[in-house]
Amino acid sequence: MTKEEIISAGGSKVAAKPRLLLDVNMHYCPGCSHGVVHKLVAEVIDELGMEDTAIGVAPVGCAVFAYNYIDVDWVEAAHGRAPAVATALSRLNPDATVFTYQGDGDLAAIGTCETIHACNRGENIAIIFINNGIYGMTGGQMAPTTLEGMKTSTTPYGRRVDLNGYPLNITSLVKELDGTCYVTRQAVHTPAAVRKAKAAIKQAFINARDKKGTSFVEIVSTCNSGWKMSPEKANKWMEENMFEKYPLGELKNTVNPK
Amino acid sequence: MAKVIGTVEIDSAKCKGCNLCVVACPTDVLALRAKEVNDRGYHFAYAADPEKCIGCASCALVCPDACIEVYKVISN
Amino acid sequence: MKQHEEEVKLLKGNEAIAHAAIRYGVDGYFGYPITPQSEVLETLEALMPWETTGMVVLQAESEVAAINMVYGGASSGKAVMTSSSSPGVSLKQEGISYIAAGELPALIVNVMRGGPGLGTIQPSQADYFQAVKGGGHGDYHLIVLAPASVQEMADFVGLGFDLSFKYRTPAMILADGVIGQMMEKVVLPPAKPRRTDAEIEAQCPWAARGKHGRKQRNVSTTLELDPQAMEKNNIRLQETYRKIEQNEVRFEEYMTDDAEYLLVAFGCMSRICRKTIEDARAQGIKVGLLRPITLWPFPSEAISRLAERMKGILVCELNAGQMVEDVRLAVEGKTPVRHFGRTGGIVPNPTEVLDALRKEVIK
């Protein structure tokens, strides 16, 4: 059946580009997880009626142009400083729902200090953290979350812990801080995972709106260009390697405890 | 018996041919164009076997470029 | 606190900044402790303005975080400020560059101490270059105000914000440890209320504060990869700077009418020079003073005009010779320009200045 036939038979549209995702080609590589997460953020903002009140804080990294894709007000932060920028936006604009969207280099290397302290103060913000274990924008260098043995352009023979230290599990660290109310680790590699990730992002935005403290949503992601794999293989590699160090699931939820 | 019928509309200009929708589809509806490319040189996705579509929207969920629309009806 | 009316108080310069900020209707202050300016944050925390005006006060985790909080707040059209001292202001430079590039209003206070490095906690004016030449990366300027009294510490909070919002560019109060720490009588202005959301929307239609029904989203960004567009951004900034240079030069002359020699000094050094002038004139030496109030834009024209009839100029600074370069550029060789400075946190007495004038200029 064509879409017209389905509609005339009483059917409906069940999936489409989110209204708040701007109609432009995103600059991301084919298969990049960023696109999926952008889509979820746009859907969540729309579903929660936050188009007029949401303020996004974009990072430096692949998502630096996030402000070109989601139709809300944005502030583009200096590298790593998004949680500090969001802190001020949230405190000075109490009616706004403020979120940051950051990669692993931005959030867990250069911005570790701002991340830890914003979470520890319990800033009423949602932090969306894309962890693909690599610096994508600058061409595939080692990130703080790069796995042991993983090859990058600055660890061409694989990450060695004696030289480069251990992969940083920042999400587990953030869970321990009293200021966080919701800490979860998700992925977007399957339809089921996408649904779960969306629910998590939605919860984070609700918490930020309701001033419950800091919500932290890690999305374990792929960087197929940086990893030098097809998108499909990258998803498989992520399942087989990333999930061991960064297991999916809810780490903390003081708002809706199970 | 009720039957679920679906259809997909793919914005071939926006598709980057990442193949994730093809992998996600449980009924093998989708494929990438083998020879044809869009303006940006990508072998875009299309419904190679549209009759099999059940409108589950798995393809749209995993699509990073939000270029898939899915329609569904339950017909008796 | 009788905020609704003018009030006379005895305050440290740093405390005056805090009082003036609340009375101006500042929306947010983000700071980090560092000597000799910690009283700004301490005073604000003690006054608890969030209970009265709704002003946000936050001790950040670092100077870097504090300036980025200022960047965030300014992006939403709020009147926001930070204060620090030399090493801390070095840390803020990246953020200041972003605020300038983003064409955002903000106030940064630097109560200078001696450097380089960790240096000393004693007074200095060695951040002149950093303040007036840009400081961070890229082609930009700050409006730099140099207070020479506790009264001016208070007054320049309002002036700094007014200019900053007028031109959409950050302003800096460049004070020294002496002005920050000393106590003087100060007249605090009557408090004015913080701007309402509607007033902010009207004054700052560019502010990223949530769309609130606007059709177009507002984005505060400094990134532009298209060279043509990026050059346009630079040209627009430079046009703003030319306007500021035309309209906002501020300086003060003291006993220059009959002067044969000119001292040029700012901040605490200008006060020492006033005493030098008294002493010199008692000995028959006709000396005057030009005190730049705005270090950028610099009073080049005034100095050039005075240089026509001076036998020599002595630039006095608490550094190894920084403003002297701008004075020489302004004088263009019309008369000899010499420098007198002390560093390391040493504040010279008026006699030392007079000795230097005799030795270096009068000869």
XYZ file of C-alpha atoms in Angstrom:
697
model
C 0.000 0.000 0.000
C 1.090 3.559 -0.598
C 1.051 6.109 2.196
C -2.103 7.660 0.709
C -3.847 4.278 0.722
C -2.810 3.674 4.319
C -4.108 7.085 5.393
C -7.422 6.582 3.561
C -7.745 3.147 5.184
C -7.617 4.854 8.606
C -3.922 4.396 9.190
C -1.474 7.036 10.340
C 2.067 8.303 10.274
C 4.018 6.490 12.997
C 7.484 7.936 12.470
C 8.832 11.105 10.899
C 11.453 13.771 11.264
C 10.859 15.470 14.629
C 9.214 18.877 14.268
C 12.043 20.635 16.126
C 14.805 18.982 14.124
C 15.647 21.596 11.516
C 15.353 20.606 7.885
C 19.059 20.731 7.049
C 21.644 18.092 6.289
C 23.573 17.325 9.445
C 27.339 17.376 9.031
C 27.812 14.047 10.792
C 29.355 11.061 9.040
C 26.973 8.359 7.766
C 25.753 6.206 10.639
C 26.922 8.539 13.388
C 25.121 8.138 16.721
C 24.929 11.915 17.138
C 22.122 12.126 14.587
C 19.976 9.634 16.475
C 20.530 11.388 19.796
C 19.776 14.810 18.251
C 16.518 13.347 17.004
C 15.644 12.090 20.482
C 16.471 15.426 22.122
C 14.303 17.245 19.562
C 11.410 14.830 20.151
C 11.671 15.068 23.925
C 11.706 18.872 23.905
C 8.621 18.898 21.687
C 6.743 16.254 23.660
C 7.410 18.092 26.934
C 6.320 21.414 25.443
C 9.721 22.994 26.042
C 10.279 24.661 22.677
C 10.014 28.089 24.270
C 11.868 27.346 27.487
C 14.699 24.985 26.570
C 18.231 26.366 26.267
C 20.879 24.040 24.887
C 24.596 24.351 25.505
C 26.706 22.978 22.676
C 30.248 21.670 23.173
C 33.423 21.821 21.166
C 33.797 18.585 19.262
C 31.672 16.878 16.627
C 28.470 18.268 18.182
C 29.748 21.842 18.023
C 27.055 22.594 15.421
C 24.213 21.040 17.437
C 22.713 24.539 17.474
C 22.193 24.297 13.730
C 19.991 21.239 14.067
C 17.586 21.609 16.987
C 15.217 24.557 16.885
C 15.621 26.038 20.371
C 17.870 28.744 21.812
C 21.498 27.680 22.165
C 24.776 28.845 23.617
C 27.988 27.485 22.111
C 30.466 26.941 24.946
C 34.246 26.910 24.979
C 35.795 23.438 25.008
C 34.764 21.630 28.178
C 32.950 24.553 29.784
C 29.367 23.644 28.946
C 28.422 22.714 32.531
C 29.680 26.103 33.785
C 27.783 27.912 31.030
C 24.689 25.844 31.830
C 25.062 26.583 35.552
C 24.711 30.303 34.947
C 21.926 29.920 32.372
C 19.945 27.747 34.750
C 20.442 29.900 37.847
C 19.760 33.172 36.044
C 16.789 31.845 34.070
C 14.870 29.708 36.563
C 11.955 29.188 34.162
C 14.212 27.677 31.505
C 15.138 24.016 31.089
C 18.857 23.946 30.441
C 20.751 21.025 28.949
C 24.286 20.403 27.755
C 25.226 18.098 24.911
C 28.857 17.011 25.161
C 31.301 14.448 23.860
C 33.849 12.465 25.835
C 36.828 14.751 25.162
C 34.802 17.821 26.057
C 33.128 16.397 29.150
C 35.659 13.934 30.545
C 39.051 15.424 29.605
C 39.275 19.197 29.306
C 35.950 19.746 31.078
C 36.254 17.224 33.910
C 36.452 19.957 36.529
C 33.309 21.727 35.318
C 31.477 18.404 34.937
C 32.273 17.201 38.443
C 31.470 20.506 40.110
C 28.236 21.192 38.260
C 27.081 17.671 39.160
C 28.266 18.074 42.732
C 26.409 21.356 43.167
C 23.331 19.605 41.858
C 22.740 22.160 39.140
C 19.254 21.720 37.721
C 20.452 20.756 34.274
C 20.389 17.717 31.999
C 23.760 16.551 30.696
C 23.693 14.441 27.538
C 27.066 12.746 27.226
C 28.108 11.067 23.990
C 30.844 8.530 24.710
C 32.389 7.051 21.591
C 35.870 6.661 23.002
C 37.564 8.947 20.521
C 38.032 12.557 19.394
C 35.994 12.569 16.203
C 36.184 16.192 15.073
C 39.963 16.481 15.231
C 40.522 13.221 13.401
C 40.373 10.258 15.751
C 42.764 10.894 18.621
C 42.698 9.131 21.996
C 39.907 10.211 24.341
C 39.810 9.752 28.108
C 37.288 6.967 27.489
C 39.328 5.171 24.795
C 39.487 1.485 25.709
C 42.725 -0.270 26.572
C 44.290 -1.580 23.376
C 42.080 0.600 21.182
C 43.878 2.136 18.220
C 43.554 5.861 17.626
C 45.710 8.353 15.743
C 47.588 9.208 18.955
C 47.689 5.587 20.157
C 48.506 4.000 16.796
C 49.575 0.738 18.472
C 46.642 0.715 20.883
C 46.078 2.482 24.198
C 48.592 1.306 26.780
C 47.675 1.926 30.386
C 51.329 2.235 31.368
C 51.665 5.150 28.950
C 48.181 6.622 28.734
C 46.445 5.593 31.930
C 43.112 3.832 32.180
C 39.842 4.536 30.377
C 37.900 7.014 32.521
C 34.486 5.856 33.639
C 33.192 9.336 34.394
C 29.569 8.240 34.661
C 30.328 5.933 37.578
C 32.245 8.795 39.168
C 29.362 11.215 38.710
C 26.956 8.681 40.260
C 28.804 9.049 43.567
C 28.168 12.794 43.777
C 25.303 13.880 46.013
C 24.147 16.505 43.524
C 23.132 14.041 40.822
C 19.566 12.748 40.933
C 19.589 10.576 37.842
C 22.545 8.830 36.218
C 22.066 6.367 33.413
C 24.004 4.776 30.584
C 22.235 4.067 27.311
C 22.950 3.355 23.644
C 21.174 3.900 20.320
C 22.367 0.926 18.273
C 19.031 -0.952 18.071
C 15.396 0.163 17.914
C 14.858 -1.083 21.484
C 17.922 0.783 22.734
C 16.723 3.954 20.998
C 13.373 3.727 22.800
C 15.107 3.297 26.161
C 17.537 6.122 25.458
C 14.648 8.409 24.625
C 12.897 7.585 27.889
C 16.125 8.364 29.747
C 16.599 11.694 27.983
C 12.986 12.555 28.697
C 13.425 11.775 32.387
C 16.544 13.980 32.461
C 14.687 16.928 30.922
C 11.776 16.473 33.340
C 14.208 16.446 36.270
C 15.911 19.618 35.026
C 12.553 21.353 34.615
C 11.401 20.215 38.058
C 14.674 21.339 39.757
C 15.524 17.870 41.028
C 19.294 18.197 40.643
C 21.690 17.138 37.915
C 20.672 14.405 35.475
C 23.426 12.670 33.560
C 22.662 10.530 30.517
C 25.615 8.782 28.915
C 25.002 7.427 25.443
C 27.630 4.832 24.587
C 28.102 5.596 20.918
C 30.015 4.678 17.826
C 32.380 6.743 15.743
C 32.620 4.613 12.656
C 34.925 7.085 10.869
C 37.267 7.311 13.845
C 37.064 3.606 14.508
C 37.537 2.926 10.788
C 34.593 0.528 10.541
C 31.278 0.443 8.740
C 28.373 1.747 10.870
C 27.083 -1.802 11.180
C 30.434 -3.212 12.278
C 30.947 -0.299 14.643
C 27.681 -1.168 16.402
C 28.803 -4.752 16.764
C 32.246 -3.713 18.001
C 30.600 -1.387 20.520
C 28.435 -4.218 21.857
C 31.386 -6.565 22.124
C 33.928 -4.131 23.557
C 32.500 -0.847 24.865
C 29.631 -2.378 26.869
C 32.024 -4.374 29.021
C 33.704 -1.246 30.321
C 30.574 0.905 30.037
C 27.637 -1.407 30.821
C 24.184 -0.093 29.939
C 21.559 0.597 32.568
C 20.445 2.966 35.262
C 23.168 3.774 37.788
C 21.187 6.090 40.034
C 17.661 7.433 40.295
C 16.645 9.350 43.401
C 13.624 10.893 41.669
C 11.828 7.656 40.807
C 13.605 5.006 42.873
C 12.803 1.466 41.863
C -7.437 -11.995 10.800
C -6.122 -8.464 11.273
C -3.037 -7.662 9.289
C -0.590 -4.840 9.918
C 0.372 -3.027 6.768
C 3.074 -0.418 6.651
C 4.985 1.662 4.212
C 8.151 3.743 4.352
C 8.987 7.002 2.641
C 12.694 7.728 2.463
C 14.057 11.187 1.771
C 16.712 9.961 -0.613
C 18.367 13.388 -0.840
C 19.077 13.373 2.912
C 19.991 9.683 3.194
C 23.707 9.017 3.718
C 23.485 5.316 2.929
C 24.745 4.220 6.331
C 22.792 0.961 6.032
C 21.636 1.000 9.669
C 17.961 0.943 8.630
C 18.601 -2.031 6.399
C 20.102 -3.909 9.346
C 17.344 -2.835 11.735
C 14.428 -3.886 9.518
C 12.995 -7.172 10.870
C 11.279 -8.078 7.596
C 14.038 -7.240 5.116
C 12.105 -4.520 3.335
C 15.011 -2.146 2.830
C 18.171 -2.130 0.780
C 20.700 0.386 -0.489
C 20.663 1.335 -4.149
C 23.498 -0.643 -5.677
C 24.444 1.776 -8.466
C 22.329 4.892 -8.113
C 23.594 7.698 -5.830
C 22.024 10.932 -4.565
C 23.396 14.463 -5.047
C 25.960 13.928 -2.351
C 27.159 10.614 -3.734
C 25.495 8.281 -1.277
C 23.910 4.962 -2.223
C 20.621 5.795 -0.539
C 18.185 3.375 1.046
C 14.893 2.347 -0.581
C 12.088 -0.113 -0.041
C 13.251 -3.038 -2.143
C 10.463 -5.302 -0.948
C 7.708 -2.902 0.183
C 4.982 -5.541 0.566
C 6.768 -6.956 3.591
C 6.624 -3.694 5.590
C 4.795 -4.005 8.917
C 5.152 -0.335 9.860
C 7.215 -1.120 12.972
C 9.349 2.028 12.461
C 12.557 0.279 13.516
C 14.244 1.803 10.481
C 13.168 5.302 11.450
C 14.234 4.826 15.062
C 17.840 4.006 14.184
C 18.125 6.445 11.253
C 20.700 9.101 12.236
C 19.462 11.536 9.603
C 15.749 11.416 10.344
C 15.018 10.808 6.690
C 12.504 7.972 7.029
C 8.748 8.389 7.446
C 6.690 5.347 8.357
C 2.917 4.875 7.884
C 0.893 2.054 9.340
C -2.622 0.683 9.253
C -4.268 -2.377 10.773
C -6.487 -3.900 8.128
C -9.073 -6.564 8.732
C 20.626 48.165 54.217
C 18.912 51.301 52.957
C 19.216 50.403 49.319
C 16.490 52.664 48.012
C 18.425 55.822 48.735
C 21.941 57.186 48.402
C 24.170 56.078 51.250
C 27.566 57.199 52.535
C 29.808 54.426 53.804
C 33.415 53.753 54.731
C 34.441 50.826 52.558
C 37.360 49.003 51.027
C 37.535 49.299 47.268
C 36.650 45.625 46.884
C 33.647 46.004 49.183
C 32.493 49.028 47.200
C 32.403 46.881 44.052
C 30.069 44.429 45.780
C 27.731 47.115 47.139
C 27.643 48.914 43.818
C 26.856 45.705 41.946
C 23.770 45.036 44.045
C 22.607 48.643 43.740
C 23.117 48.656 39.976
C 20.779 45.682 39.646
C 23.386 43.168 38.537
C 21.822 39.765 37.837
C 24.757 37.536 38.644
C 28.256 37.439 40.093
C 30.537 34.428 39.630
C 33.870 34.497 41.423
C 36.710 32.556 42.912
C 38.869 33.567 45.884
C 42.228 35.157 45.206
C 44.130 37.807 47.132
C 43.814 40.820 46.967
C 40.200 40.779 45.723
C 38.439 38.128 47.792
C 36.389 40.770 49.611
C 34.235 41.195 46.513
C 32.884 37.650 46.797
C 32.938 37.717 50.608
C 30.939 40.936 50.763
C 28.359 39.679 48.283
C 27.935 36.426 50.216
C 27.496 38.414 53.430
C 24.984 40.835 51.909
C 22.885 37.945 50.484
C 21.430 39.922 47.580
C 19.478 36.862 46.385
C 17.136 37.622 49.297
C 16.589 41.232 48.231
C 17.196 41.865 44.531
C 17.297 38.245 43.387
C 20.928 38.603 42.287
C 22.699 35.261 41.862
C 26.056 34.953 43.658
C 28.136 31.839 43.156
C 31.598 30.772 44.238
C 32.762 28.807 41.216
C 35.236 25.922 41.189
C 37.836 27.980 39.324
C 38.381 31.266 37.537
C 37.899 29.355 34.306
C 34.470 28.149 35.390
C 33.574 31.610 36.700
C 34.275 33.396 33.411
C 32.381 30.728 31.491
C 29.441 31.218 33.835
C 29.673 34.900 32.938
C 29.699 33.925 29.255
C 26.581 31.801 29.771
C 24.745 34.433 31.775
C 25.677 37.189 29.340
C 24.451 35.036 26.451
C 20.995 35.163 28.002
C 21.077 38.969 28.227
C 21.721 39.137 31.963
C 23.997 41.704 33.605
C 26.743 39.456 34.915
C 30.224 39.985 36.296
C 33.259 38.351 37.791
C 36.285 39.578 39.680
C 39.738 38.225 40.229
C 43.394 39.177 40.487
C 46.200 38.816 37.993
C 46.879 35.029 37.889
C 43.139 34.406 37.947
C 42.546 36.919 35.183
C 45.142 35.112 33.063
C 43.022 31.988 33.466
C 39.938 33.900 32.347
C 41.428 35.109 29.094
C 39.963 32.401 26.873
C 36.504 33.124 28.215
C 36.972 36.874 27.832
C 37.883 36.335 24.179
C 34.647 34.354 23.730
C 32.601 37.106 25.405
C 34.177 39.733 23.143
C 33.699 37.567 20.045
C 30.121 36.824 21.041
C 29.454 40.581 21.301
C 28.200 40.131 24.826
C 28.035 42.631 27.666
C 29.864 41.669 30.864
C 32.008 43.223 33.560
C 35.345 41.779 34.652
C 37.224 43.227 37.610
C 40.986 42.732 37.929
C 42.499 43.881 41.226
C 46.086 43.537 40.093
C 48.890 41.937 42.091
C 52.537 41.557 41.178
C 53.703 38.943 38.698
C 54.753 37.201 36.579
C 53.837 33.715 37.736
C 52.336 33.342 41.162
C 54.271 36.525 41.897
C 53.145 38.348 44.987
C 49.933 39.415 46.643
C 51.163 43.026 46.814
C 49.850 45.728 44.460
C 50.905 46.032 40.842
C 49.852 47.488 37.506
C 51.635 44.887 35.439
C 48.509 43.605 33.662
C 48.185 46.803 31.619
C 49.304 45.086 28.410
C 46.998 42.134 29.029
C 44.008 44.411 29.622
C 44.424 46.962 26.840
C 45.997 44.904 24.083
C 43.448 42.107 24.136
C 44.729 39.519 26.575
C 43.265 36.439 24.964
C 43.380 35.213 21.385
C 42.059 37.110 18.383
C 41.508 40.764 17.472
C 39.421 42.290 20.213
C 39.408 45.003 22.835
C 37.909 45.486 26.243
C 36.701 48.815 27.531
C 39.209 49.256 30.370
C 38.376 51.555 33.288
C 41.100 52.413 35.796
C 39.721 53.598 39.152
C 41.892 55.753 41.407
C 39.610 55.822 44.444
C 37.093 53.707 46.292
C 34.410 56.031 44.939
C 35.472 55.197 41.415
C 35.462 51.478 42.240
C 31.760 51.893 43.027
C 31.014 54.283 40.138
C 32.754 52.194 37.491
C 30.535 49.175 38.144
C 27.611 51.153 36.755
C 29.678 52.874 34.084
C 31.230 49.572 33.033
C 27.860 47.874 32.618
C 26.316 50.886 30.868
C 29.117 50.999 28.292
C 29.196 47.235 27.991
C 25.493 47.031 27.145
C 25.655 50.102 24.916
C 28.373 48.622 22.715
C 27.776 44.897 23.380
C 31.374 44.363 24.392
C 32.926 43.346 27.708
C 34.307 45.981 30.062
C 37.046 45.616 32.634
C 37.732 47.513 35.822
C 41.525 47.412 36.043
C 42.271 48.263 39.646
C 45.383 47.631 41.659
C 45.795 46.050 45.070
C 46.009 49.480 46.705
C 42.629 50.644 45.415
C 41.085 47.251 46.210
C 42.306 47.147 49.786
C 42.252 50.756 50.991
C 39.267 52.230 52.824
C 37.657 55.525 51.891
C 34.386 57.300 52.163
C 32.135 56.316 49.304
C 28.724 57.562 48.238
C 26.695 54.608 47.036
C 23.965 55.399 44.505
C 20.315 54.587 45.180
C 19.497 51.032 44.184
C 17.668 50.431 40.954
C 15.675 47.261 40.380
C 17.001 44.456 38.191
C 15.554 44.474 34.699
C 12.389 42.471 34.145
C 12.269 39.681 31.557
C 10.341 42.000 29.230
C 12.997 44.705 29.621
C 15.765 42.201 28.896
C 13.907 40.944 25.801
C 13.542 44.545 24.583
C 17.150 45.508 25.342
C 18.711 42.219 24.206
C 16.619 40.739 21.377
C 19.627 38.544 20.592
C 19.650 36.839 24.005
C 19.479 33.039 24.171
C 17.004 32.776 27.038
C 14.448 30.375 25.553
C 12.441 31.221 22.427
C 9.342 32.399 24.316
C 7.267 32.533 21.151
C 10.021 33.982 18.954
C 10.000 32.455 15.465
C 13.781 32.410 15.081
C 15.952 30.752 17.669
C 18.762 32.786 19.203
C 22.218 31.251 19.205
C 25.193 32.647 21.069
C 28.202 31.331 19.208
C 31.658 32.526 18.262
C 32.294 29.841 15.643
C 32.240 30.780 11.955
C 34.028 28.567 9.458
C 33.187 30.628 6.375
C 36.150 33.014 5.908
C 33.991 35.725 4.303
C 31.495 35.658 7.160
C 34.277 35.490 9.755
C 35.971 38.525 8.283
C 32.643 40.345 8.386
C 32.392 39.507 12.085
C 35.857 40.964 12.606
C 35.026 44.099 10.635
C 31.875 44.583 12.704
C 33.898 44.281 15.916
C 36.456 46.772 14.650
C 33.691 49.238 13.723
C 32.418 48.988 17.281
C 35.918 49.659 18.611
C 36.284 52.748 16.395
C 32.991 54.075 17.782
C 34.178 53.479 21.320
C 37.446 55.262 20.554
C 35.494 58.248 19.220
C 33.004 58.495 22.063
C 34.285 57.027 25.255
C 37.785 58.323 25.991
C 37.907 59.497 29.591
C 40.790 61.152 31.406
C 41.530 63.732 34.058
C 44.038 66.575 33.945
C 45.579 68.059 37.082
C 47.592 71.316 37.043
C 48.445 71.003 33.378
C 47.545 74.602 32.430
C 50.976 76.052 33.154
C 52.914 72.802 33.334
C 56.297 72.377 31.668
C 56.543 68.727 32.591
C 53.844 66.085 32.517
C 53.339 63.006 34.605
C 51.104 60.297 33.166
C 49.797 57.753 35.651
C 46.662 55.730 36.396
C 45.140 54.084 39.459
C 46.961 54.382 42.775
C 50.068 55.699 41.008
C 48.145 58.805 39.937
C 47.450 59.632 43.585
C 51.149 59.404 44.430
C 51.885 61.658 41.462
C 49.502 64.317 42.774
C 51.600 64.585 45.925
C 54.756 64.660 43.793
C 53.277 67.603 41.891
C 52.606 69.481 45.140
C 56.182 68.889 46.275
C 57.642 69.787 42.878
C 55.665 72.991 42.613
C 56.808 74.004 46.119
C 60.296 73.773 44.652
C 59.337 75.787 41.558
C 59.047 72.921 39.119
C 55.878 73.266 37.065
C 54.507 69.740 36.743
C 51.046 68.516 35.783
C 49.312 65.173 35.596
C 47.271 63.393 33.019
C 45.396 60.447 34.443
C 43.812 58.114 31.891
C 40.490 56.901 33.262
C 39.883 54.720 30.240
C 43.073 52.810 29.485
C 41.319 51.562 26.380
C 40.262 53.637 24.565
C 43.478 55.468 25.421
C 43.532 59.297 25.667
C 46.088 59.556 22.876
C 44.793 62.856 21.502
C 44.902 64.592 24.876
C 48.435 63.378 25.473
C 49.497 64.402 21.977
C 48.030 67.878 22.528
C 49.780 68.297 25.885
C 53.054 66.974 24.486
C 53.211 70.020 22.165
C 54.062 72.277 25.084
C 55.858 69.961 27.510
C 59.613 69.826 27.998
C 59.291 66.168 28.922
C 56.942 63.465 30.097
C 57.409 60.883 32.838
C 55.105 57.866 32.768
C 54.794 56.396 36.248
C 53.534 52.838 36.665
C 53.725 49.893 39.026
C 55.381 47.847 36.310
C 58.521 47.682 34.203
C 57.152 49.969 31.477
C 53.863 49.196 29.757
C 51.595 52.251 29.380
C 54.733 54.182 28.451
C 54.563 52.495 25.051
C 51.113 53.928 24.366
C 52.219 57.352 25.587
C 55.195 57.257 23.206
C 52.885 56.272 20.345
C 50.662 59.225 21.198
C 53.548 61.706 21.590
C 55.210 60.698 18.315
C 58.579 62.034 19.377
C 57.372 65.574 20.067
C 59.001 65.557 23.483
C 61.094 63.064 25.476
C 59.064 60.336 27.207
C 60.654 58.457 30.103
C 59.381 55.745 32.397
C 59.489 55.356 36.147
C 58.241 52.143 37.680
C 58.560 49.847 40.637
C 57.708 46.151 40.527
C 57.459 43.231 42.884
C 54.672 44.819 44.889
C 56.649 47.905 45.881
C 54.635 51.127 45.916
C 56.967 54.149 45.550
C 56.623 57.341 47.567
C 56.183 60.807 46.001
C 59.833 61.713 46.568
C 61.023 58.778 44.477
C 58.826 59.991 41.640
C 60.199 63.539 41.963
C 63.760 62.206 42.007
C 63.020 60.225 38.858
C 61.519 63.308 37.203
C 64.669 65.309 37.964
C 67.022 62.563 36.902
C 65.221 61.227 33.805
C 63.374 64.240 32.405
C 64.576 67.582 33.786
C 68.312 66.614 33.917
